[in-house]
Amino acid sequence: MPLHDKFGRAITDLRISITDRCNYKCVYCRTGNEGALYGDLPFADYLRMARVLVGLGITKVRLTGGEPLLRGGVVDFVRELAKLQPASEPLDIALTTNGHLLADLAKPLKDAGLTRVTVSMDAVDPDRFARITRVPNGYDQVLAGIRAARRAGLWPLKVNCVLMRGFNEDQIIPFGMFAREEGVTVRFIEFMPLEEERTWAPSTVVTLDEILARMAEYRPLVEIPHGRSETARRYRFEDGVGEIGIIAPVSHPFCGHCSRIRITSDGKIRTCLFSVWDHDLHAQMRQGATDQELADFIRSVVIKKEERHHIGEPDFVPASRTMVHIGG
Ligand code: SAM
C-alpha cells in the first residue's frame, strides 16, 4: 500500500538534503553567517532511507541542501540511488543547486544517473546577482553550470528565481528573454517566510498576478495545462519560443495536491515546509530498527502530514527551521 496521508494525498516525491552548508548567502534565505547548524550523515544512511521510501511508493527523489554539490561523493551517491527501482517506473533523480560547482559536475552526474537539474539564479545581471547572493563573481560560474547541464543532457533544465521586492522584481522581463535565449524554463518563486533574517512581510512578495502582468508587457503568454501535483503554473510565449513557470505558494497555495515529504541533512522527516516539528528517522536507525520498522515509522509520520500552510494568516506560526536547514 503506497504512502498516503489522512487527507488521501499520495506521497510520491522525496527531497533529501545532503548538507545544510551553503557557499551562497542569498538575502531571501540566509544571514551573512557561515556554517551548518545541524550537520549531515554518511551517504549510506540517506541511501537506506531512500531505499525504504522507494519501497513505500516514492518515485521521485530530489537532492538538495544547503548546497548539495559541496558534498564530496555526491556523484557516487547518485549512482547508488539510480540502482533503486520503484515498482512501476524508473526512479526520477533530480537536483536543486545554486550551480556554482555545476560546470565540472554536470556530465559525471548525468552519467551516474541524474535525470534533471534545477539551478537557482535570481538575477541575469552580474552585479545584482552578487548583491543577492552576497558572493562576488558567481554569475559567470553559474551561467557556465547551466550551459554544461544542457550540454550533458540534463533535461528539462529549470532555472528558479525567487523574487523579493526591492531586490529583483525588475528582473522579470530580462528573465523572460533569458528563457528564450538559453532554451531553459525559468520559474519564478514567490518569497516565503522561511528566511533566517525574518524580513518577510506580505509586501515583500512579488505575486503571480504581478509577474504575469509584468511579463505580458514584454510578450503575450499562453497557459500550458499542468499536472495536479506540479508546483508551478506553466506558460509559453505566444510565438512558441520559451517557457516560464510561476510557483505561487503564497498567493495561490497548492497544498491540496502536495505529494512531498522531506528528509533533512540530519535525518529528520518533515511533512511540510512549514512544519513546527520533525520526526527523527535517523534516531530509529541508530537504535537498530529493521527496514520494516523504519517503514512503519514513516507511515505513522506521513499520516499526520499537515493539511496546509497558514502563511499570511493571523494564526501563522513560523516553521521550526529555515529553508537552508530544511532543504528546499
Ligand atoms: N543551494 C541549492 C539552491 O540554491 O538551489 C539548494 C537549496 S535552496 C534552499 C533550494 C531552493 O529554495 C532555491 O531555489 C532557493 O531559491 C529557494 N528558497 C530559499 N529560501 C526561500 C524563501 N524564503 N522563499 C522561497 N524560496 C526560497
mmCIF file of C-alpha atoms and ligand atoms in Angstrom:
data_model
loop_
_atom_site.group_PDB
_atom_site.id
_atom_site.type_symbol
_atom_site.label_atom_id
_atom_site.label_comp_id
_atom_site.label_asym_id
_atom_site.label_seq_id
_atom_site.Cartn_x
_atom_site.Cartn_y
_atom_site.Cartn_z
ATOM 1 C CA MET A 1 0.000 0.000 0.000
ATOM 2 C CA PRO A 2 1.694 3.273 -1.143
ATOM 3 C CA LEU A 3 2.182 6.126 1.318
ATOM 4 C CA HIS A 4 -0.890 8.245 1.963
ATOM 5 C CA ASP A 5 -1.738 10.930 4.486
ATOM 6 C CA LYS A 6 -5.039 11.273 6.319
ATOM 7 C CA PHE A 7 -6.359 13.630 3.626
ATOM 8 C CA GLY A 8 -5.900 10.950 0.962
ATOM 9 C CA ARG A 9 -2.877 12.572 -0.688
ATOM 10 C CA ALA A 10 -0.428 10.031 -2.149
ATOM 11 C CA ILE A 11 3.180 10.770 -1.204
ATOM 12 C CA THR A 12 5.436 10.012 -4.160
ATOM 13 C CA ASP A 13 8.032 12.782 -4.010
ATOM 14 C CA LEU A 14 11.012 12.817 -1.609
ATOM 15 C CA ARG A 15 13.528 15.616 -1.102
ATOM 16 C CA ILE A 16 16.729 14.768 0.700
ATOM 17 C CA SER A 17 19.002 17.481 1.997
ATOM 18 C CA ILE A 18 22.532 16.087 1.966
ATOM 19 C CA THR A 19 24.108 19.050 3.766
ATOM 20 C CA ASP A 20 22.924 22.256 5.389
ATOM 21 C CA ARG A 21 26.140 24.052 4.464
ATOM 22 C CA CYS A 22 25.943 26.578 1.653
ATOM 23 C CA ASN A 23 28.519 28.632 -0.225
ATOM 24 C CA TYR A 24 25.950 31.351 -1.053
ATOM 25 C CA LYS A 25 24.237 33.707 1.364
ATOM 26 C CA CYS A 26 21.157 34.696 -0.607
ATOM 27 C CA VAL A 27 19.292 37.572 1.037
ATOM 28 C CA TYR A 28 15.920 35.781 0.944
ATOM 29 C CA CYS A 29 17.329 32.626 2.563
ATOM 30 C CA ARG A 30 20.332 33.100 4.832
ATOM 31 C CA THR A 31 22.060 35.511 7.126
ATOM 32 C CA GLY A 32 25.554 36.542 6.160
ATOM 33 C CA ASN A 33 26.951 33.893 8.540
ATOM 34 C CA GLU A 34 28.847 30.780 7.549
ATOM 35 C CA GLY A 35 28.216 27.318 8.627
ATOM 36 C CA ALA A 36 25.912 24.392 9.147
ATOM 37 C CA LEU A 37 23.648 24.133 12.165
ATOM 38 C CA TYR A 38 22.672 20.501 12.024
ATOM 39 C CA GLY A 39 25.410 18.719 10.054
ATOM 40 C CA ASP A 40 24.973 15.746 7.774
ATOM 41 C CA LEU A 41 25.042 11.950 7.651
ATOM 42 C CA PRO A 42 27.044 9.343 5.748
ATOM 43 C CA PHE A 43 25.580 8.734 2.287
ATOM 44 C CA ALA A 44 24.903 5.108 3.246
ATOM 45 C CA ASP A 45 22.313 6.338 5.763
ATOM 46 C CA TYR A 46 20.474 8.509 3.211
ATOM 47 C CA LEU A 47 20.619 5.597 0.786
ATOM 48 C CA ARG A 48 18.968 3.251 3.258
ATOM 49 C CA MET A 49 16.235 5.807 3.973
ATOM 50 C CA ALA A 50 15.673 6.282 0.232
ATOM 51 C CA ARG A 51 15.534 2.514 -0.342
ATOM 52 C CA VAL A 52 12.866 2.053 2.312
ATOM 53 C CA LEU A 53 10.899 5.029 0.953
ATOM 54 C CA VAL A 54 11.083 3.793 -2.646
ATOM 55 C CA GLY A 55 9.648 0.538 -1.314
ATOM 56 C CA LEU A 56 6.736 2.632 0.000
ATOM 57 C CA GLY A 57 5.940 4.199 -3.366
ATOM 58 C CA ILE A 58 8.353 7.116 -3.751
ATOM 59 C CA THR A 59 9.054 7.622 -7.472
ATOM 60 C CA LYS A 60 10.979 10.926 -7.412
ATOM 61 C CA VAL A 61 13.989 11.848 -5.315
ATOM 62 C CA ARG A 62 15.380 15.388 -5.365
ATOM 63 C CA LEU A 63 18.749 16.109 -3.760
ATOM 64 C CA THR A 64 19.005 19.490 -2.161
ATOM 65 C CA GLY A 65 20.558 21.343 0.754
ATOM 66 C CA GLY A 66 22.233 23.679 1.780
ATOM 67 C CA GLU A 67 24.253 23.356 -1.382
ATOM 68 C CA PRO A 68 24.309 19.664 -2.351
ATOM 69 C CA LEU A 69 27.312 19.979 -4.678
ATOM 70 C CA LEU A 70 29.510 20.955 -1.721
ATOM 71 C CA ARG A 71 29.276 17.356 -0.591
ATOM 72 C CA GLY A 72 32.171 15.205 -1.897
ATOM 73 C CA GLY A 73 30.884 11.825 -3.089
ATOM 74 C CA VAL A 74 27.620 13.185 -4.483
ATOM 75 C CA VAL A 75 28.243 11.568 -7.891
ATOM 76 C CA ASP A 76 28.700 8.116 -6.315
ATOM 77 C CA PHE A 77 25.592 8.686 -4.215
ATOM 78 C CA VAL A 78 23.549 9.411 -7.358
ATOM 79 C CA ARG A 79 24.943 6.223 -8.922
ATOM 80 C CA GLU A 80 23.743 4.181 -5.924
ATOM 81 C CA LEU A 81 20.335 5.912 -5.911
ATOM 82 C CA ALA A 82 19.910 5.086 -9.594
ATOM 83 C CA LYS A 83 20.041 1.386 -8.709
ATOM 84 C CA LEU A 84 16.843 1.716 -6.646
ATOM 85 C CA GLN A 85 13.830 0.594 -8.636
ATOM 86 C CA PRO A 86 10.270 1.707 -7.868
ATOM 87 C CA ALA A 87 7.623 -0.853 -8.834
ATOM 88 C CA SER A 88 6.235 0.942 -11.878
ATOM 89 C CA GLU A 89 8.780 3.316 -13.424
ATOM 90 C CA PRO A 90 12.495 4.191 -13.227
ATOM 91 C CA LEU A 91 13.392 6.416 -10.294
ATOM 92 C CA ASP A 92 13.426 10.089 -11.259
ATOM 93 C CA ILE A 93 16.518 11.639 -9.622
ATOM 94 C CA ALA A 94 16.669 15.435 -9.626
ATOM 95 C CA LEU A 95 18.974 18.010 -8.077
ATOM 96 C CA THR A 96 18.468 21.577 -6.884
ATOM 97 C CA THR A 97 21.703 23.558 -6.848
ATOM 98 C CA ASN A 98 22.947 27.114 -6.937
ATOM 99 C CA GLY A 99 25.026 25.999 -9.941
ATOM 100 C CA HIS A 100 28.325 27.373 -8.637
ATOM 101 C CA LEU A 101 30.067 23.982 -8.886
ATOM 102 C CA LEU A 102 27.915 22.513 -11.649
ATOM 103 C CA ALA A 103 30.106 23.136 -14.702
ATOM 104 C CA ASP A 104 32.517 20.309 -13.826
ATOM 105 C CA LEU A 105 29.929 18.012 -12.258
ATOM 106 C CA ALA A 106 27.076 18.108 -14.789
ATOM 107 C CA LYS A 107 28.418 15.359 -17.059
ATOM 108 C CA PRO A 108 29.568 12.993 -14.262
ATOM 109 C CA LEU A 109 26.179 13.445 -12.548
ATOM 110 C CA LYS A 110 24.313 12.695 -15.757
ATOM 111 C CA ASP A 111 26.472 9.625 -16.389
ATOM 112 C CA ALA A 112 25.784 8.452 -12.824
ATOM 113 C CA GLY A 113 22.021 8.552 -13.438
ATOM 114 C CA LEU A 114 20.844 12.060 -12.529
ATOM 115 C CA THR A 115 17.752 12.831 -14.583
ATOM 116 C CA ARG A 116 17.172 16.546 -14.124
ATOM 117 C CA VAL A 117 18.604 19.641 -12.557
ATOM 118 C CA THR A 118 17.127 22.896 -11.285
ATOM 119 C CA VAL A 119 19.524 25.807 -10.900
ATOM 120 C CA SER A 120 18.666 28.695 -8.591
ATOM 121 C CA MET A 121 19.571 32.049 -10.096
ATOM 122 C CA ASP A 122 17.954 35.263 -9.002
ATOM 123 C CA ALA A 123 19.249 37.843 -11.463
ATOM 124 C CA VAL A 124 20.579 37.893 -15.009
ATOM 125 C CA ASP A 125 22.812 40.828 -14.237
ATOM 126 C CA PRO A 126 26.201 40.048 -12.598
ATOM 127 C CA ASP A 127 26.155 42.979 -10.147
ATOM 128 C CA ARG A 128 22.618 42.295 -8.996
ATOM 129 C CA PHE A 129 23.460 38.616 -8.735
ATOM 130 C CA ALA A 130 26.361 39.456 -6.408
ATOM 131 C CA ARG A 131 24.153 41.705 -4.270
ATOM 132 C CA ILE A 132 21.557 38.952 -3.813
ATOM 133 C CA THR A 133 23.938 36.033 -3.249
ATOM 134 C CA ARG A 134 26.464 38.111 -1.281
ATOM 135 C CA VAL A 135 29.183 36.304 -3.259
ATOM 136 C CA PRO A 136 31.314 38.204 -5.785
ATOM 137 C CA ASN A 137 31.888 36.811 -9.278
ATOM 138 C CA GLY A 138 29.454 33.897 -9.056
ATOM 139 C CA TYR A 139 27.362 34.847 -12.081
ATOM 140 C CA ASP A 140 29.681 33.590 -14.832
ATOM 141 C CA GLN A 141 30.251 30.331 -12.987
ATOM 142 C CA VAL A 142 26.524 29.681 -12.623
ATOM 143 C CA LEU A 143 25.913 30.504 -16.275
ATOM 144 C CA ALA A 144 28.685 28.051 -17.210
ATOM 145 C CA GLY A 145 26.990 25.468 -14.959
ATOM 146 C CA ILE A 146 23.633 25.948 -16.691
ATOM 147 C CA ARG A 147 25.215 25.566 -20.110
ATOM 148 C CA ALA A 148 27.187 22.481 -19.036
ATOM 149 C CA ALA A 149 23.988 20.892 -17.715
ATOM 150 C CA ARG A 150 22.282 21.488 -21.037
ATOM 151 C CA ARG A 151 25.222 20.003 -22.958
ATOM 152 C CA ALA A 152 25.202 16.985 -20.634
ATOM 153 C CA GLY A 153 21.536 16.335 -21.478
ATOM 154 C CA LEU A 154 20.151 17.092 -18.007
ATOM 155 C CA TRP A 155 16.713 17.860 -19.313
ATOM 156 C CA PRO A 156 14.305 19.578 -18.744
ATOM 157 C CA LEU A 157 16.575 22.280 -17.360
ATOM 158 C CA LYS A 158 14.882 24.687 -14.983
ATOM 159 C CA VAL A 159 16.155 27.931 -13.534
ATOM 160 C CA ASN A 160 14.443 29.043 -10.316
ATOM 161 C CA CYS A 161 14.288 32.710 -9.403
ATOM 162 C CA VAL A 162 12.948 33.858 -6.038
ATOM 163 C CA LEU A 163 11.531 37.346 -6.405
ATOM 164 C CA MET A 164 11.852 39.664 -3.440
ATOM 165 C CA ARG A 165 10.574 43.199 -3.660
ATOM 166 C CA GLY A 166 13.327 45.764 -3.620
ATOM 167 C CA PHE A 167 15.919 43.289 -4.880
ATOM 168 C CA ASN A 168 14.983 41.805 -8.222
ATOM 169 C CA GLU A 169 11.402 42.392 -9.370
ATOM 170 C CA ASP A 170 12.840 44.356 -12.297
ATOM 171 C CA GLN A 171 14.458 41.094 -13.485
ATOM 172 C CA ILE A 172 11.142 39.583 -14.638
ATOM 173 C CA ILE A 173 11.380 40.663 -18.270
ATOM 174 C CA PRO A 174 15.164 40.054 -18.501
ATOM 175 C CA PHE A 175 14.462 36.502 -17.279
ATOM 176 C CA GLY A 176 11.795 36.124 -19.992
ATOM 177 C CA MET A 177 14.483 36.992 -22.536
ATOM 178 C CA PHE A 178 16.928 34.644 -20.826
ATOM 179 C CA ALA A 179 14.444 31.740 -21.038
ATOM 180 C CA ARG A 180 14.092 32.296 -24.778
ATOM 181 C CA GLU A 181 17.786 32.754 -25.482
ATOM 182 C CA GLU A 182 19.121 29.916 -23.321
ATOM 183 C CA GLY A 183 16.310 27.437 -24.008
ATOM 184 C CA VAL A 184 15.641 26.886 -20.287
ATOM 185 C CA THR A 185 12.412 27.060 -18.304
ATOM 186 C CA VAL A 186 12.609 29.970 -15.874
ATOM 187 C CA ARG A 187 10.392 29.560 -12.840
ATOM 188 C CA PHE A 188 9.631 32.479 -10.590
ATOM 189 C CA ILE A 189 9.028 31.592 -6.944
ATOM 190 C CA GLU A 190 7.071 33.727 -4.513
ATOM 191 C CA PHE A 191 9.171 34.616 -1.473
ATOM 192 C CA MET A 192 8.063 32.561 1.566
ATOM 193 C CA PRO A 193 8.628 33.258 5.286
ATOM 194 C CA LEU A 194 11.420 30.680 5.623
ATOM 195 C CA GLU A 195 14.409 33.020 5.719
ATOM 196 C CA GLU A 196 16.906 33.356 8.541
ATOM 197 C CA GLU A 197 16.726 37.126 8.761
ATOM 198 C CA ARG A 198 12.947 37.255 9.283
ATOM 199 C CA THR A 199 12.432 40.040 6.781
ATOM 200 C CA TRP A 200 9.344 38.517 5.174
ATOM 201 C CA ALA A 201 6.173 40.596 5.060
ATOM 202 C CA PRO A 202 3.240 40.322 2.635
ATOM 203 C CA SER A 203 4.511 43.446 0.877
ATOM 204 C CA THR A 204 7.858 41.781 0.039
ATOM 205 C CA VAL A 205 6.133 39.082 -2.055
ATOM 206 C CA VAL A 206 6.000 39.637 -5.810
ATOM 207 C CA THR A 207 2.845 37.701 -6.647
ATOM 208 C CA LEU A 208 1.839 35.524 -9.575
ATOM 209 C CA ASP A 209 -0.591 38.182 -10.845
ATOM 210 C CA GLU A 210 2.113 40.825 -10.768
ATOM 211 C CA ILE A 211 4.618 38.577 -12.572
ATOM 212 C CA LEU A 212 2.102 37.761 -15.298
ATOM 213 C CA ALA A 213 1.186 41.425 -15.765
ATOM 214 C CA ARG A 214 4.832 42.458 -15.975
ATOM 215 C CA MET A 215 5.730 39.674 -18.436
ATOM 216 C CA ALA A 216 2.721 40.480 -20.638
ATOM 217 C CA GLU A 217 4.257 43.932 -21.198
ATOM 218 C CA TYR A 218 7.113 42.083 -22.907
ATOM 219 C CA ARG A 219 5.261 39.374 -24.856
ATOM 220 C CA PRO A 220 1.884 37.595 -24.677
ATOM 221 C CA LEU A 221 1.819 34.333 -22.722
ATOM 222 C CA VAL A 222 -0.336 31.238 -23.165
ATOM 223 C CA GLU A 223 -1.000 28.968 -20.158
ATOM 224 C CA ILE A 224 0.067 25.315 -20.536
ATOM 225 C CA PRO A 225 -2.071 22.697 -18.733
ATOM 226 C CA HIS A 226 -0.120 21.293 -15.781
ATOM 227 C CA GLY A 227 -0.256 18.116 -13.669
ATOM 228 C CA ARG A 228 -2.209 18.182 -10.395
ATOM 229 C CA SER A 229 0.784 17.805 -8.115
ATOM 230 C CA GLU A 230 3.048 20.115 -10.159
ATOM 231 C CA THR A 231 4.021 23.108 -8.073
ATOM 232 C CA ALA A 232 4.410 25.505 -11.000
ATOM 233 C CA ARG A 233 1.818 27.061 -13.251
ATOM 234 C CA ARG A 234 3.333 26.934 -16.718
ATOM 235 C CA TYR A 235 3.207 29.412 -19.598
ATOM 236 C CA ARG A 236 4.787 29.589 -23.048
ATOM 237 C CA PHE A 237 5.316 32.696 -25.097
ATOM 238 C CA GLU A 238 2.711 33.055 -27.820
ATOM 239 C CA ASP A 239 5.260 32.626 -30.619
ATOM 240 C CA GLY A 240 6.224 29.202 -29.205
ATOM 241 C CA VAL A 241 9.754 30.208 -28.161
ATOM 242 C CA GLY A 242 10.484 29.922 -24.435
ATOM 243 C CA GLU A 243 8.635 28.734 -21.353
ATOM 244 C CA ILE A 244 8.233 30.228 -17.897
ATOM 245 C CA GLY A 245 6.641 28.892 -14.738
ATOM 246 C CA ILE A 246 5.367 30.531 -11.585
ATOM 247 C CA ILE A 247 5.411 28.821 -8.204
ATOM 248 C CA ALA A 248 2.933 30.744 -6.098
ATOM 249 C CA PRO A 249 2.638 29.128 -2.663
ATOM 250 C CA VAL A 250 1.679 32.441 -1.060
ATOM 251 C CA SER A 251 -0.950 33.888 -3.414
ATOM 252 C CA HIS A 252 -2.209 30.579 -4.897
ATOM 253 C CA PRO A 253 -1.394 27.765 -2.410
ATOM 254 C CA PHE A 254 -1.300 24.223 -3.805
ATOM 255 C CA CYS A 255 -1.196 22.263 -0.538
ATOM 256 C CA GLY A 256 -4.273 20.227 -1.518
ATOM 257 C CA HIS A 257 -2.172 18.476 -4.167
ATOM 258 C CA CYS A 258 1.064 18.208 -2.199
ATOM 259 C CA SER A 259 2.837 14.887 -2.784
ATOM 260 C CA ARG A 260 6.095 15.724 -0.966
ATOM 261 C CA ILE A 261 7.982 14.857 2.168
ATOM 262 C CA ARG A 262 11.498 15.901 3.084
ATOM 263 C CA ILE A 263 14.457 14.409 4.915
ATOM 264 C CA THR A 264 16.761 16.955 6.488
ATOM 265 C CA SER A 265 20.541 16.637 6.375
ATOM 266 C CA ASP A 266 20.476 15.258 9.942
ATOM 267 C CA GLY A 267 17.928 12.602 9.073
ATOM 268 C CA LYS A 268 14.624 14.075 10.274
ATOM 269 C CA ILE A 269 11.411 13.680 8.280
ATOM 270 C CA ARG A 270 9.479 16.888 7.638
ATOM 271 C CA THR A 271 5.999 16.544 6.230
ATOM 272 C CA CYS A 272 5.600 20.225 5.294
ATOM 273 C CA LEU A 273 7.967 23.138 4.659
ATOM 274 C CA PHE A 274 6.100 24.895 7.454
ATOM 275 C CA SER A 275 6.155 22.040 9.961
ATOM 276 C CA VAL A 276 6.712 23.136 13.534
ATOM 277 C CA TRP A 277 8.110 19.717 14.423
ATOM 278 C CA ASP A 278 10.078 16.979 12.695
ATOM 279 C CA HIS A 279 10.421 13.225 13.131
ATOM 280 C CA ASP A 280 13.759 11.609 13.827
ATOM 281 C CA LEU A 281 14.158 8.797 11.294
ATOM 282 C CA HIS A 282 17.891 8.611 11.883
ATOM 283 C CA ALA A 283 17.355 8.026 15.611
ATOM 284 C CA GLN A 284 15.301 4.957 14.667
ATOM 285 C CA MET A 285 18.222 3.712 12.581
ATOM 286 C CA ARG A 286 20.708 4.337 15.376
ATOM 287 C CA GLN A 287 18.502 2.346 17.724
ATOM 288 C CA GLY A 288 18.727 -0.639 15.358
ATOM 289 C CA ALA A 289 15.320 -0.528 13.651
ATOM 290 C CA THR A 290 14.792 -3.038 10.848
ATOM 291 C CA ASP A 291 13.661 -1.843 7.409
ATOM 292 C CA GLN A 292 10.126 -2.939 8.291
ATOM 293 C CA GLU A 293 10.234 -0.893 11.495
ATOM 294 C CA LEU A 294 11.528 2.135 9.570
ATOM 295 C CA ALA A 295 8.689 1.730 7.074
ATOM 296 C CA ASP A 296 6.146 1.557 9.925
ATOM 297 C CA PHE A 297 7.656 4.682 11.485
ATOM 298 C CA ILE A 298 7.483 6.541 8.140
ATOM 299 C CA ARG A 299 3.838 5.562 7.650
ATOM 300 C CA SER A 300 2.957 6.734 11.176
ATOM 301 C CA VAL A 301 4.592 10.111 10.447
ATOM 302 C CA VAL A 302 3.193 10.648 6.956
ATOM 303 C CA ILE A 303 -0.378 10.010 8.063
ATOM 304 C CA LYS A 304 -0.038 13.160 10.214
ATOM 305 C CA LYS A 305 1.058 15.422 7.327
ATOM 306 C CA GLU A 306 -0.258 18.967 7.776
ATOM 307 C CA GLU A 307 -3.312 19.870 5.714
ATOM 308 C CA ARG A 308 -1.902 23.217 4.532
ATOM 309 C CA HIS A 309 0.300 26.142 5.436
ATOM 310 C CA HIS A 310 -1.026 29.298 7.097
ATOM 311 C CA ILE A 311 1.213 31.951 5.508
ATOM 312 C CA GLY A 312 -0.224 35.430 5.957
ATOM 313 C CA GLU A 313 -2.959 34.299 8.367
ATOM 314 C CA PRO A 314 -3.198 35.591 11.953
ATOM 315 C CA ASP A 315 -2.524 32.078 13.341
ATOM 316 C CA PHE A 316 0.681 31.595 11.269
ATOM 317 C CA VAL A 317 3.456 30.040 13.347
ATOM 318 C CA PRO A 318 6.931 30.150 11.732
ATOM 319 C CA ALA A 319 8.424 26.795 10.752
ATOM 320 C CA SER A 320 10.815 25.275 13.276
ATOM 321 C CA ARG A 321 13.678 25.529 10.754
ATOM 322 C CA THR A 322 14.610 27.940 7.996
ATOM 323 C CA MET A 323 14.856 26.859 4.338
ATOM 324 C CA VAL A 324 18.600 26.242 4.265
ATOM 325 C CA HIS A 325 18.273 23.778 7.168
ATOM 326 C CA ILE A 326 15.190 22.064 5.740
ATOM 327 C CA GLY A 327 16.179 21.559 2.113
ATOM 328 C CA GLY A 328 14.083 23.385 -0.460
HETATM 329 N N1 SAM B 1 21.572 25.541 -2.636
HETATM 330 C C1 SAM B 1 20.595 24.998 -3.523
HETATM 331 C C2 SAM B 1 20.000 26.073 -4.384
HETATM 332 O O1 SAM B 1 20.415 27.236 -4.259
HETATM 333 O O2 SAM B 1 19.133 25.757 -5.204
HETATM 334 C C3 SAM B 1 19.518 24.171 -2.857
HETATM 335 C C4 SAM B 1 18.936 24.661 -1.587
HETATM 336 S S1 SAM B 1 17.940 26.126 -1.714
HETATM 337 C C5 SAM B 1 17.450 26.309 -0.041
HETATM 338 C C6 SAM B 1 16.515 25.492 -2.533
HETATM 339 C C7 SAM B 1 15.573 26.494 -3.144
HETATM 340 O O3 SAM B 1 14.919 27.216 -2.117
HETATM 341 C C8 SAM B 1 16.230 27.523 -4.040
HETATM 342 O O4 SAM B 1 15.598 27.534 -5.296
HETATM 343 C C9 SAM B 1 16.001 28.812 -3.299
HETATM 344 O O5 SAM B 1 15.903 29.874 -4.181
HETATM 345 C C10 SAM B 1 14.716 28.528 -2.564
HETATM 346 N N2 SAM B 1 14.474 29.381 -1.402
HETATM 347 C C11 SAM B 1 15.288 29.628 -0.366
HETATM 348 N N3 SAM B 1 14.718 30.452 0.529
HETATM 349 C C12 SAM B 1 13.494 30.743 0.049
HETATM 350 C C13 SAM B 1 12.401 31.558 0.517
HETATM 351 N N4 SAM B 1 12.476 32.219 1.670
HETATM 352 N N5 SAM B 1 11.295 31.615 -0.250
HETATM 353 C C14 SAM B 1 11.226 30.940 -1.408
HETATM 354 N N6 SAM B 1 12.195 30.156 -1.892
HETATM 355 C C15 SAM B 1 13.322 30.058 -1.179
#
